[in-house]
Amino acid sequence: MPKQPPDQRWHIASPDPARVDTLVAATGLAPLVAQVMLQRDITTPEQAAGFCQPETLALPSPLEEFEDLGISIDFLGSAIEDGEKIGICGDYDADGMTSTALLIRALRHLGADVQYAIPSRMKDGYGINATIVQEFAEAEVGLILTVDNGIAAIEPIALAAELGLAVIITDHHDLPAELPPADAILNPKFLPPTSPYRGLAGVGVAYILAVETARALDQLEGLAPVLLELFALGTIADLAPLVGVNRCWLQRGLRYLPHSQLAGVQALIQVAGIHEEKALKPDDIGFRLGPRINAIGRIGDPQVVIELLTTDDPGTALERAMQCEQVNQRRRDLCEQIEAEALALIASAGVDWRSQRVLVLHSSDWHHGVVGIVASRLLERYGVPTFLCCDEGAGRIRGSARGPAEFHVFEALEACRDLLLKHGGHQAAGGFSLTTENFAAFQQRLSEFACQCLQPEHLKPLINIDAQADLDQLTLPLYEQIDSLHPWGMANPEPRFWTPNVRLLEQRIVGKNHMKLTLEQTTAAGPVQMKGIAWRWGEYCPLPPVLDLAYKLKRNVWQGVETVELELVGARLPVAPLDTEIAPPRRPYPFQQRLKKMHWLPPLPRLIPRCHRRSPSKKPPSPARIVTISAICASQTANSVSVMPRARCWRYSVGSELACWEPVGRRRGK
């Protein structure tokens, strides 16, 4: 029996034919590509040209945008000239580790005496702390640089000032009500929303500081390409919005990465199985390189990644890359284990997430470093805010949260402030800790908050779709035009299309719970077939034979032949089924009821009454004389079923002009 497709809600962008035609006429783009651009607020030929060629973007000088950048360069220049030790405090995620490596490489290139510290995810939590400040002071560090953290670290920065240490904060997180007493602060959140620098990640801020300092000291030559590689790694791994300078610099960095000057990046590409001759795309970083870096920060020692990205020795680099690979495999195993346990807990405990409108789960055995990943998977599956918690000892619980677009995670945590020990985050994600005795009240408070901001229709995963397409439109030339809109990421998501009434000719499970499909759509030019893949959809196999499908386009190369295939992201029962032209249902005839018992047949209640109205002289066969069903055909213009009572074969047809039973021949042997 076919299974139901994933329970989703689709948001399909409204088409704008007039504006599409205008953009097509001015640019020569395919209508589907023009529609995608309009969804990204690209409405003029000039904007389209700039988007497809971001390196032509005219950028203001960072010195004009960042008020404290000049002061920061002066501090660094003086420290380097005086031989003063510089301490870098990074973070344990990919953005923080690549930022740290970037500044280490840049400052060593400039002749600085550099050391670094990264807090432990499990022991210290996020950001610079008093212990790190004390250790820097004991090591006679004179200047502290924070990267990807520090904007809310009032007490540690105040301690540094008391100890006589200068501090430059480079961060990109939201500004708190009170700023720490640093000597200089570089944060793009100070800039207006229209600034091309507004969306920088932590690694982007570090890149600006490094490049402008090297330029001021006249030592930039040969350094920029290396820094751009690290900028690209960190920006994509941190899911920074790929617009403005991010898009411009990322495209440059992606050109350097396949033939990287960094031994660590070369080794990482090797262990990830990426072909060196292949042009790297954000997907390669986001799904292959990034996870291997992030896994270390989640369940390993960040020093491994720093050594990987700062060493020039190929042997050391390969050794560290293999460590990343091993830790990443353990991370995968942990995620699969925790996800399976969470699903079992939901089933066994009868968790009523629909009425509670939030999913809050706790297990003492789960690893805190990966519960955020599993929370994202459960959000994708159920579409409800998900809070996963584990024990951290001493009667404390620690957790990570992920939420849909209509739910603000940080505001939900703020509503529970009196129950929490620590919390932080933003609209889509957050982290928190609390005592064990407050957990039940925490669950109840979150449910009350969710019920206020989420309606029942929100309790499904949301699929955003750019445009409707027919399969015969999905050609290699179209794919090339869409590919020119790279890089994909936040603020420039990969385009998604949908096609109605697609037949699933073949579907099978491959690999670890994935589906391979052969698809067909009847278009004006005739039937068109394409291949498709659906990741982690094995539980839905077999799907119904006809569906509306939502998908992304992928290039497939097999034995030297290039084709376009579909990567499914959504499926639903047809909103406009193939028999929409058939009359509304009436009371079924007895032989129809008999046909309906044959579950492999599509329902036929709309067929027979119309037959009798239109052609009463040609009566259908008696139910007792029905022997077999010989054929069923369906399309938007015709439906037919053939039956064989005794010697005659009868066919019932429904088309735009005719609907009747007709004899079509005699049975063989009669």
XYZ file of C-alpha atoms in Angstrom:
670
model
C 0.000 0.000 0.000
C 1.283 3.494 -0.795
C 2.284 5.609 2.200
C 1.386 9.209 2.793
C 3.970 11.790 1.687
C 5.620 14.045 4.308
C 3.133 16.269 6.105
C 4.232 19.737 4.988
C 2.896 23.182 4.253
C 3.948 24.831 1.048
C 4.425 28.533 0.516
C 4.469 29.090 -3.239
C 5.590 32.541 -4.348
C 2.970 34.420 -6.343
C 3.989 34.729 -10.000
C 4.343 38.189 -11.519
C 4.188 37.615 -15.304
C 4.490 41.283 -16.263
C 7.673 41.882 -14.247
C 9.067 38.521 -15.349
C 8.543 39.435 -19.011
C 10.242 42.799 -18.468
C 13.292 41.212 -16.836
C 13.459 38.472 -19.482
C 13.349 41.035 -22.297
C 16.110 43.114 -20.704
C 18.462 40.290 -19.687
C 17.741 37.284 -21.903
C 17.269 35.095 -18.841
C 14.850 32.182 -18.808
C 11.457 33.079 -17.287
C 12.019 30.686 -14.375
C 15.341 32.352 -13.549
C 13.759 35.793 -13.788
C 11.047 34.676 -11.354
C 13.729 33.450 -8.926
C 15.493 36.811 -9.099
C 12.280 38.696 -8.424
C 11.819 36.609 -5.274
C 15.192 37.964 -4.133
C 14.194 41.603 -4.814
C 16.319 41.791 -7.957
C 14.087 43.807 -10.250
C 16.333 45.654 -12.715
C 18.871 44.529 -15.334
C 21.599 46.361 -13.406
C 20.774 44.497 -10.203
C 20.666 41.208 -12.109
C 24.092 41.838 -13.644
C 25.554 42.741 -10.253
C 24.052 39.657 -8.647
C 25.444 37.297 -11.295
C 28.840 39.051 -11.210
C 29.243 40.089 -7.553
C 32.915 40.977 -7.948
C 31.830 44.051 -9.885
C 30.127 45.357 -6.722
C 31.436 48.802 -5.746
C 32.265 48.623 -2.037
C 32.865 51.498 0.373
C 36.093 51.362 2.341
C 35.787 49.412 5.615
C 37.565 52.326 7.298
C 34.553 54.484 6.449
C 32.070 51.895 7.732
C 33.674 50.621 10.960
C 34.227 53.492 13.353
C 36.798 51.698 15.524
C 38.742 50.054 12.687
C 41.406 52.782 12.544
C 41.966 52.581 16.315
C 42.207 48.789 16.115
C 44.853 48.985 13.373
C 46.863 51.418 15.504
C 46.712 49.078 18.529
C 47.837 46.099 16.455
C 50.579 48.052 14.681
C 51.978 49.290 17.981
C 51.861 45.818 19.551
C 53.691 44.301 16.581
C 56.305 47.067 16.508
C 56.918 46.842 20.270
C 57.072 43.025 20.305
C 54.093 42.881 22.638
C 52.324 39.553 23.000
C 48.878 39.346 21.419
C 46.296 36.884 22.741
C 43.390 35.730 20.568
C 40.249 34.372 22.225
C 38.174 32.409 19.726
C 35.106 30.213 19.809
C 34.528 26.492 19.335
C 32.248 26.628 16.280
C 33.465 26.718 12.661
C 33.178 30.504 12.475
C 35.164 30.988 15.669
C 37.877 28.463 14.775
C 38.392 29.768 11.227
C 38.453 33.342 12.601
C 41.124 32.346 15.093
C 43.221 30.591 12.444
C 42.847 33.562 10.088
C 44.163 36.072 12.622
C 46.966 33.750 13.748
C 48.175 33.409 10.152
C 47.820 37.124 9.434
C 49.558 38.307 12.603
C 52.394 35.794 12.245
C 52.829 37.012 8.662
C 53.157 40.528 10.079
C 55.750 39.388 12.627
C 53.570 39.391 15.742
C 54.042 37.207 18.823
C 50.663 35.425 18.983
C 48.992 32.896 21.236
C 45.378 31.810 21.432
C 42.742 30.290 23.693
C 39.372 28.737 22.916
C 36.905 27.955 25.709
C 35.681 24.384 26.094
C 32.105 23.796 24.950
C 31.546 21.268 27.711
C 33.410 22.948 30.592
C 33.371 26.687 29.942
C 30.570 27.429 27.521
C 30.564 30.247 24.997
C 32.883 33.242 24.915
C 35.791 34.795 26.735
C 35.782 34.271 30.500
C 37.725 35.316 33.580
C 39.944 32.214 33.475
C 41.135 32.987 29.945
C 41.805 36.618 30.883
C 43.849 35.525 33.915
C 45.844 33.052 31.803
C 46.611 35.744 29.235
C 47.732 38.109 31.995
C 50.011 35.442 33.490
C 51.507 34.859 30.014
C 52.296 38.610 29.822
C 49.892 39.253 26.969
C 49.439 42.990 26.398
C 46.594 42.978 23.850
C 43.576 40.667 23.678
C 41.644 40.112 20.455
C 38.274 38.390 20.678
C 36.897 36.776 17.523
C 33.274 35.709 17.069
C 32.565 36.551 20.722
C 32.957 39.216 23.376
C 30.168 41.678 22.610
C 28.294 40.688 25.778
C 31.308 39.766 27.960
C 31.148 42.754 30.307
C 32.771 41.183 33.378
C 35.725 39.443 31.638
C 36.530 42.581 29.612
C 36.324 44.713 32.757
C 38.740 42.284 34.448
C 41.158 42.641 31.533
C 41.045 46.421 31.908
C 41.786 46.101 35.641
C 44.802 43.930 34.825
C 46.084 46.512 32.343
C 45.339 44.568 29.159
C 44.048 46.328 26.051
C 41.083 44.628 24.376
C 39.763 44.716 20.805
C 36.421 42.969 20.361
C 35.594 41.561 16.928
C 32.143 40.005 16.919
C 28.991 39.849 14.820
C 26.329 38.890 17.345
C 23.459 41.169 18.363
C 24.322 44.201 20.457
C 23.364 44.034 24.155
C 21.858 46.945 26.055
C 25.228 47.561 27.755
C 28.527 47.265 25.896
C 31.718 45.936 27.518
C 34.520 48.435 28.345
C 36.816 47.461 25.448
C 39.344 49.758 23.780
C 37.769 49.107 20.368
C 34.744 47.184 19.122
C 34.263 45.957 15.552
C 30.757 44.637 14.966
C 28.683 44.936 11.754
C 25.525 45.235 13.853
C 26.533 48.873 14.434
C 26.081 49.473 10.684
C 22.799 50.379 8.966
C 20.855 47.521 7.322
C 21.742 48.898 3.880
C 25.495 48.499 4.434
C 27.087 45.736 2.316
C 29.104 44.791 5.426
C 26.053 44.278 7.641
C 25.850 40.484 7.159
C 29.462 39.631 7.965
C 30.106 36.610 10.166
C 32.840 36.641 12.786
C 35.382 35.442 10.239
C 34.421 38.357 7.977
C 35.159 40.909 10.695
C 38.477 39.190 11.413
C 39.274 39.252 7.678
C 38.708 43.015 7.466
C 40.904 43.672 10.502
C 43.692 41.440 9.150
C 43.627 42.831 5.599
C 43.466 46.484 6.628
C 46.252 46.036 9.187
C 48.459 44.315 6.588
C 47.673 47.064 4.084
C 48.566 49.751 6.631
C 51.903 47.990 7.270
C 52.447 47.475 3.520
C 52.613 43.678 3.900
C 49.410 42.548 2.167
C 51.074 40.962 -0.876
C 50.620 37.173 -0.912
C 48.430 37.187 2.190
C 44.964 37.970 0.814
C 44.347 34.661 -1.078
C 45.122 32.606 2.027
C 42.825 34.729 4.162
C 40.054 34.529 1.548
C 40.126 30.726 1.763
C 39.556 30.853 5.511
C 36.920 33.541 5.036
C 35.021 31.255 2.640
C 35.180 28.264 5.003
C 33.925 30.206 8.016
C 31.278 32.258 6.223
C 29.494 29.262 4.714
C 29.847 27.064 7.785
C 28.307 29.836 9.931
C 25.332 30.217 7.544
C 26.013 33.925 7.077
C 23.758 35.744 4.571
C 25.342 35.444 1.124
C 24.719 38.998 -0.017
C 26.852 42.145 -0.100
C 30.544 41.629 0.629
C 29.941 38.039 1.706
C 28.807 37.151 -1.814
C 31.603 39.153 -3.438
C 34.483 37.812 -1.337
C 33.085 34.296 -1.145
C 33.116 33.925 -4.916
C 36.797 34.864 -4.908
C 37.564 32.476 -2.056
C 35.822 29.586 -3.788
C 38.200 29.996 -6.736
C 41.240 29.536 -4.488
C 40.007 26.576 -2.420
C 40.271 23.713 -4.983
C 44.018 24.446 -5.340
C 44.502 25.759 -1.827
C 47.811 27.162 -0.598
C 46.913 25.856 2.867
C 48.169 22.368 3.690
C 45.251 21.868 6.069
C 42.608 22.705 3.481
C 44.299 20.400 0.949
C 44.239 17.571 3.495
C 40.628 18.248 4.441
C 39.553 18.185 0.780
C 41.406 14.889 0.396
C 39.795 13.102 3.350
C 36.364 14.465 2.363
C 36.713 12.800 -1.040
C 36.317 15.973 -3.097
C 38.026 15.897 -6.490
C 40.667 18.602 -6.731
C 39.821 19.384 -10.345
C 36.218 20.078 -9.404
C 35.131 23.655 -8.744
C 34.105 23.953 -5.104
C 30.626 25.182 -4.304
C 29.079 26.209 -0.995
C 27.429 22.773 -0.759
C 30.883 21.173 -0.639
C 31.822 23.396 2.283
C 28.455 23.350 4.008
C 27.943 19.580 3.826
C 31.461 18.127 3.525
C 34.205 20.410 4.820
C 32.213 22.411 7.371
C 30.839 19.416 9.311
C 34.347 17.977 9.688
C 35.469 21.260 11.246
C 32.320 21.751 13.311
C 32.439 18.196 14.674
C 35.695 18.998 16.461
C 34.128 21.992 18.184
C 31.104 19.925 19.198
C 32.703 16.791 20.625
C 36.477 17.216 20.215
C 39.361 19.569 20.944
C 39.311 22.826 18.905
C 43.112 22.870 18.982
C 43.014 20.142 16.299
C 41.318 22.508 13.836
C 43.569 25.452 14.705
C 46.648 23.311 14.042
C 45.056 21.987 10.840
C 44.479 25.482 9.461
C 47.742 27.077 10.625
C 50.342 24.382 9.883
C 52.405 24.414 6.694
C 53.541 20.803 7.117
C 51.557 18.390 4.864
C 52.143 15.440 7.211
C 50.805 17.265 10.257
C 47.909 18.599 8.189
C 46.907 15.115 6.999
C 47.124 13.769 10.544
C 44.846 16.529 11.847
C 42.453 16.092 8.910
C 42.159 12.382 9.718
C 41.353 13.302 13.316
C 38.592 15.579 11.999
C 37.279 12.704 9.888
C 37.197 10.292 12.823
C 35.482 12.776 15.116
C 32.965 13.625 12.404
C 32.097 9.934 11.994
C 31.525 9.709 15.734
C 29.368 12.828 15.493
C 27.261 11.163 12.792
C 26.825 8.026 14.889
C 25.809 10.069 17.924
C 23.278 12.049 15.882
C 21.682 8.904 14.469
C 21.557 7.302 17.908
C 20.040 10.341 19.622
C 17.536 10.891 16.819
C 16.390 7.259 17.030
C 16.081 7.505 20.817
C 14.148 10.769 20.548
C 11.681 9.257 18.067
C 11.250 6.223 20.302
C 10.695 8.489 23.311
C 8.015 10.440 21.445
C 6.244 7.206 20.513
C 6.554 5.410 23.856
C 5.759 8.391 26.073
C 2.845 9.495 23.913
C 4.220 13.015 23.581
C 1.330 15.175 22.366
C 3.353 17.768 20.477
C 0.337 18.878 18.436
C -1.611 20.132 21.437
C 1.473 21.370 23.306
C 2.784 22.982 20.076
C 6.335 22.412 21.233
C 8.610 19.395 21.608
C 10.672 19.287 24.814
C 12.656 16.085 25.372
C 15.255 15.110 27.943
C 17.658 12.207 28.340
C 20.584 11.895 30.685
C 22.599 9.946 28.088
C 22.558 12.430 25.214
C 25.694 14.357 24.240
C 25.248 18.102 24.507
C 27.568 18.783 21.597
C 25.166 17.308 19.026
C 21.668 17.799 20.460
C 21.333 20.998 18.423
C 21.815 19.034 15.189
C 19.162 16.510 16.228
C 16.816 19.330 17.256
C 17.110 20.693 13.706
C 16.212 17.279 12.291
C 13.162 16.952 14.519
C 12.078 20.472 13.575
C 12.343 19.444 9.924
C 10.294 16.311 10.622
C 7.525 17.736 12.823
C 7.595 21.468 12.122
C 7.292 22.426 15.818
C 9.820 24.209 18.083
C 12.175 21.592 19.474
C 14.107 21.762 22.756
C 16.462 18.833 23.432
C 18.068 18.528 26.851
C 20.722 16.415 28.532
C 22.306 16.242 31.986
C 25.495 18.145 32.741
C 25.857 16.957 36.340
C 25.273 18.530 39.749
C 21.504 18.509 39.241
C 21.677 20.637 36.113
C 20.172 20.231 32.658
C 21.581 21.763 29.501
C 19.896 22.039 26.125
C 19.667 23.411 22.608
C 16.608 24.718 20.787
C 15.533 25.195 17.181
C 12.345 26.887 15.978
C 10.294 27.544 12.834
C 9.866 30.968 11.248
C 6.758 31.851 13.290
C 8.461 31.093 16.637
C 11.167 33.259 18.241
C 13.442 30.952 20.234
C 15.222 33.679 22.203
C 11.936 35.343 23.187
C 10.647 31.955 24.357
C 13.738 31.539 26.529
C 13.319 35.095 27.822
C 9.781 34.152 28.886
C 11.368 31.399 30.997
C 14.165 33.583 32.379
C 13.213 32.984 36.021
C 13.510 29.214 35.496
C 16.897 29.274 33.749
C 20.474 29.540 34.944
C 21.817 30.745 31.595
C 20.375 31.256 28.148
C 21.125 32.909 24.840
C 20.366 32.759 21.148
C 18.359 34.430 18.413
C 15.108 33.857 16.519
C 15.920 30.451 15.039
C 18.134 28.827 17.685
C 19.274 29.057 21.270
C 20.965 27.385 24.200
C 20.073 27.215 27.878
C 20.700 25.532 31.213
C 18.487 25.009 34.259
C 18.146 22.930 37.398
C 16.439 19.549 37.278
C 13.595 20.648 39.562
C 12.621 23.434 37.144
C 12.331 21.169 34.101
C 8.585 20.407 34.401
C 7.750 24.095 34.838
C 10.032 24.895 31.891
C 8.090 22.468 29.686
C 4.767 23.989 30.718
C 5.960 27.582 30.197
C 7.281 26.787 26.723
C 3.981 25.160 25.762
C 2.049 28.222 26.945
C 4.343 30.492 24.934
C 4.055 28.315 21.824
C 0.255 28.190 22.035
C 0.187 31.996 21.973
C 2.245 32.391 18.792
C 1.611 29.204 16.794
C -1.645 28.254 15.117
C -2.506 24.628 14.230
C -1.676 25.274 10.577
C 1.877 26.221 11.605
C 2.579 22.759 13.003
C 4.040 21.430 9.778
C 7.462 21.884 8.178
C 7.436 24.895 5.851
C 8.622 24.528 2.250
C 9.252 27.815 0.426
C 8.920 27.498 -3.351
C 9.971 30.029 -5.988
C 7.977 28.996 -9.049
C 5.995 26.305 -10.851
C 7.783 24.460 -13.651
C 7.088 21.690 -16.134
C 9.657 18.933 -16.462
C 10.364 19.798 -20.089
C 11.611 23.229 -18.924
C 14.307 21.693 -16.722
C 17.134 21.568 -19.235
C 20.905 21.885 -18.916
C 20.853 25.475 -20.285
C 18.319 26.394 -17.594
C 20.483 24.718 -14.961
C 23.505 26.733 -16.128
C 21.557 29.976 -15.720
C 20.396 28.989 -12.249
C 23.923 27.912 -11.352
C 25.136 31.424 -12.181
C 23.203 32.650 -9.121
C 25.617 30.804 -6.828
C 26.708 30.894 -4.082
C 23.608 29.676 -2.245
C 23.063 30.260 1.422
C 21.221 32.468 3.867
C 19.424 35.373 2.113
C 20.053 33.604 -1.205
C 18.579 30.111 -0.805
C 18.904 27.568 -3.566
C 15.853 27.932 -5.857
C 13.000 25.493 -5.362
C 10.398 24.656 -7.963
C 7.299 22.536 -8.013
C 5.504 20.478 -10.632
C 1.922 19.188 -10.351
C 0.658 15.700 -11.173
C 3.982 13.924 -11.523
C 3.823 10.151 -11.983
C 6.249 8.058 -9.975
C 7.141 5.316 -12.430
C 9.809 3.793 -10.215
C 10.819 4.271 -6.603
C 13.341 2.323 -4.557
C 15.400 2.713 -1.401
C 19.141 3.201 -1.806
C 21.982 3.765 0.640
C 21.012 4.791 4.145
C 17.288 5.375 3.889
C 17.315 7.430 0.666
C 14.959 7.101 -2.313
C 15.751 6.959 -6.025
C 12.859 7.748 -8.344
C 11.953 7.792 -12.015
C 9.419 10.548 -12.652
C 7.155 11.432 -15.554
C 4.928 14.350 -16.444
C 2.663 14.658 -19.471
C 3.364 18.050 -21.004
C 2.047 19.754 -24.127
C 4.968 18.210 -26.023
C 4.269 14.731 -24.666
C 5.507 12.675 -21.707
C 8.819 13.756 -20.140
C 10.825 11.556 -17.775
C 13.485 12.573 -15.245
C 15.389 10.968 -12.392
C 15.036 12.113 -8.805
C 16.607 11.594 -5.393
C 14.987 12.102 -1.975
C 17.403 12.138 0.953
C 16.264 10.392 4.153
C 12.845 9.598 2.659
C 13.065 5.828 2.900
C 10.310 5.717 5.504
C 7.844 7.141 2.955
C 8.496 4.441 0.344
C 6.365 3.547 -1.545
C 4.776 6.930 -2.210
C 1.436 7.285 -4.029
C 1.758 6.936 -7.825
C 0.838 10.562 -8.624
C 2.018 13.552 -6.580
C 2.781 17.247 -6.683
C 6.548 17.491 -6.143
C 8.797 20.279 -4.852
C 12.486 20.047 -5.666
C 15.873 21.600 -6.337
C 17.849 21.017 -9.522
C 21.105 19.050 -9.514
C 23.611 18.239 -12.233
C 24.245 14.518 -12.667
C 27.190 13.142 -14.651
C 27.153 9.444 -15.545
C 29.636 7.923 -17.980
C 30.414 11.337 -19.358
C 26.775 12.250 -19.984
C 25.400 15.291 -18.157
C 21.748 15.430 -17.167
C 19.579 17.394 -14.781
C 17.936 15.500 -11.943
C 15.588 16.530 -9.170
C 16.439 16.603 -5.479
C 13.070 16.302 -3.784
C 12.332 18.572 -0.837
C 8.551 18.191 -0.699
C 5.626 16.114 -1.897
C 1.881 16.303 -1.512
C -1.217 14.667 -2.910
C -2.269 16.532 -6.057
C -4.253 19.671 -5.331
C -5.491 19.601 -8.931
C -5.707 15.857 -9.678
C -5.670 14.460 -13.169
C -9.430 13.882 -13.270
C -10.461 17.429 -12.420
C -12.567 17.654 -15.581
C -14.695 14.674 -14.607
C -18.179 15.248 -13.196
C -18.658 15.479 -9.418
C -19.321 12.200 -7.617
C -22.780 10.675 -7.467
C -24.133 7.589 -5.709
C -21.975 4.716 -7.004
C -23.411 1.872 -9.032
C -23.036 -1.613 -7.522
C -20.283 -2.642 -9.909
C -18.341 0.501 -8.986
C -18.436 -0.524 -5.357
C -16.973 -3.821 -6.418
C -14.217 -2.066 -8.341
C -13.407 0.126 -5.330
C -12.651 -2.979 -3.271
C -9.700 -3.609 -5.578
C -7.322 -1.304 -3.685
C -4.804 -1.009 -6.497
C -7.344 0.830 -8.663
C -7.913 4.570 -8.449
C -11.424 5.452 -7.260
C -13.939 5.677 -10.120
C -17.114 7.147 -8.561
C -17.161 10.032 -11.037
C -17.167 7.935 -14.181
C -20.332 5.879 -14.518
C -23.093 8.431 -13.811
C -21.683 10.647 -16.513
C -21.715 7.705 -18.892
C -25.434 7.182 -18.364
C -26.243 10.847 -18.702
C -24.345 11.258 -21.927
C -24.946 7.946 -23.614
C -27.945 6.175 -22.083
C -28.320 3.876 -25.079
C -25.018 2.146 -24.386
C -25.440 0.400 -21.084
C -22.509 -0.833 -19.067
C -22.052 -4.560 -18.499
C -23.816 -6.280 -15.651
C -21.764 -6.623 -12.489
C -22.121 -10.392 -12.628
C -20.478 -10.488 -16.028
C -17.364 -8.538 -15.076
C -14.390 -10.837 -15.331
C -11.222 -8.733 -15.163
C -9.956 -5.225 -15.444
C -7.701 -5.119 -18.481
C -6.462 -1.534 -18.464
C -6.611 1.801 -16.723
C -5.287 4.915 -18.388
C -5.317 8.414 -16.952
C -4.330 11.844 -18.116
C -5.656 15.361 -17.897
C -7.791 14.772 -21.008
C -8.857 11.141 -20.830
C -9.689 8.344 -18.389
C -10.626 4.845 -19.395
C -11.290 1.436 -17.906
C -11.860 -1.784 -19.821
C -13.834 -4.784 -18.606
C -14.376 -8.181 -20.208
C -17.834 -9.674 -19.646
C -17.925 -13.049 -21.407
C -17.065 -12.655 -25.089
C -17.116 -8.898 -25.413
C -14.548 -6.363 -24.203
C -16.050 -3.056 -23.149
C -14.164 0.183 -22.568
C -15.381 3.200 -20.674
C -13.775 6.487 -21.773
C -14.024 10.008 -20.455
C -12.613 12.819 -22.543
C -13.309 16.439 -23.231
C -15.868 15.512 -25.906
C -17.147 11.982 -25.138
C -17.951 9.828 -22.156
C -19.502 6.437 -22.837
C -19.188 2.681 -22.796
C -18.260 1.164 -26.111
C -17.500 -2.375 -27.341
C -13.879 -2.641 -28.445
C -13.622 -6.258 -29.596
C -14.046 -9.865 -28.631
C -12.022 -11.821 -26.141
C -9.510 -14.234 -27.543
C -10.772 -17.779 -27.980
C -14.422 -16.743 -28.232
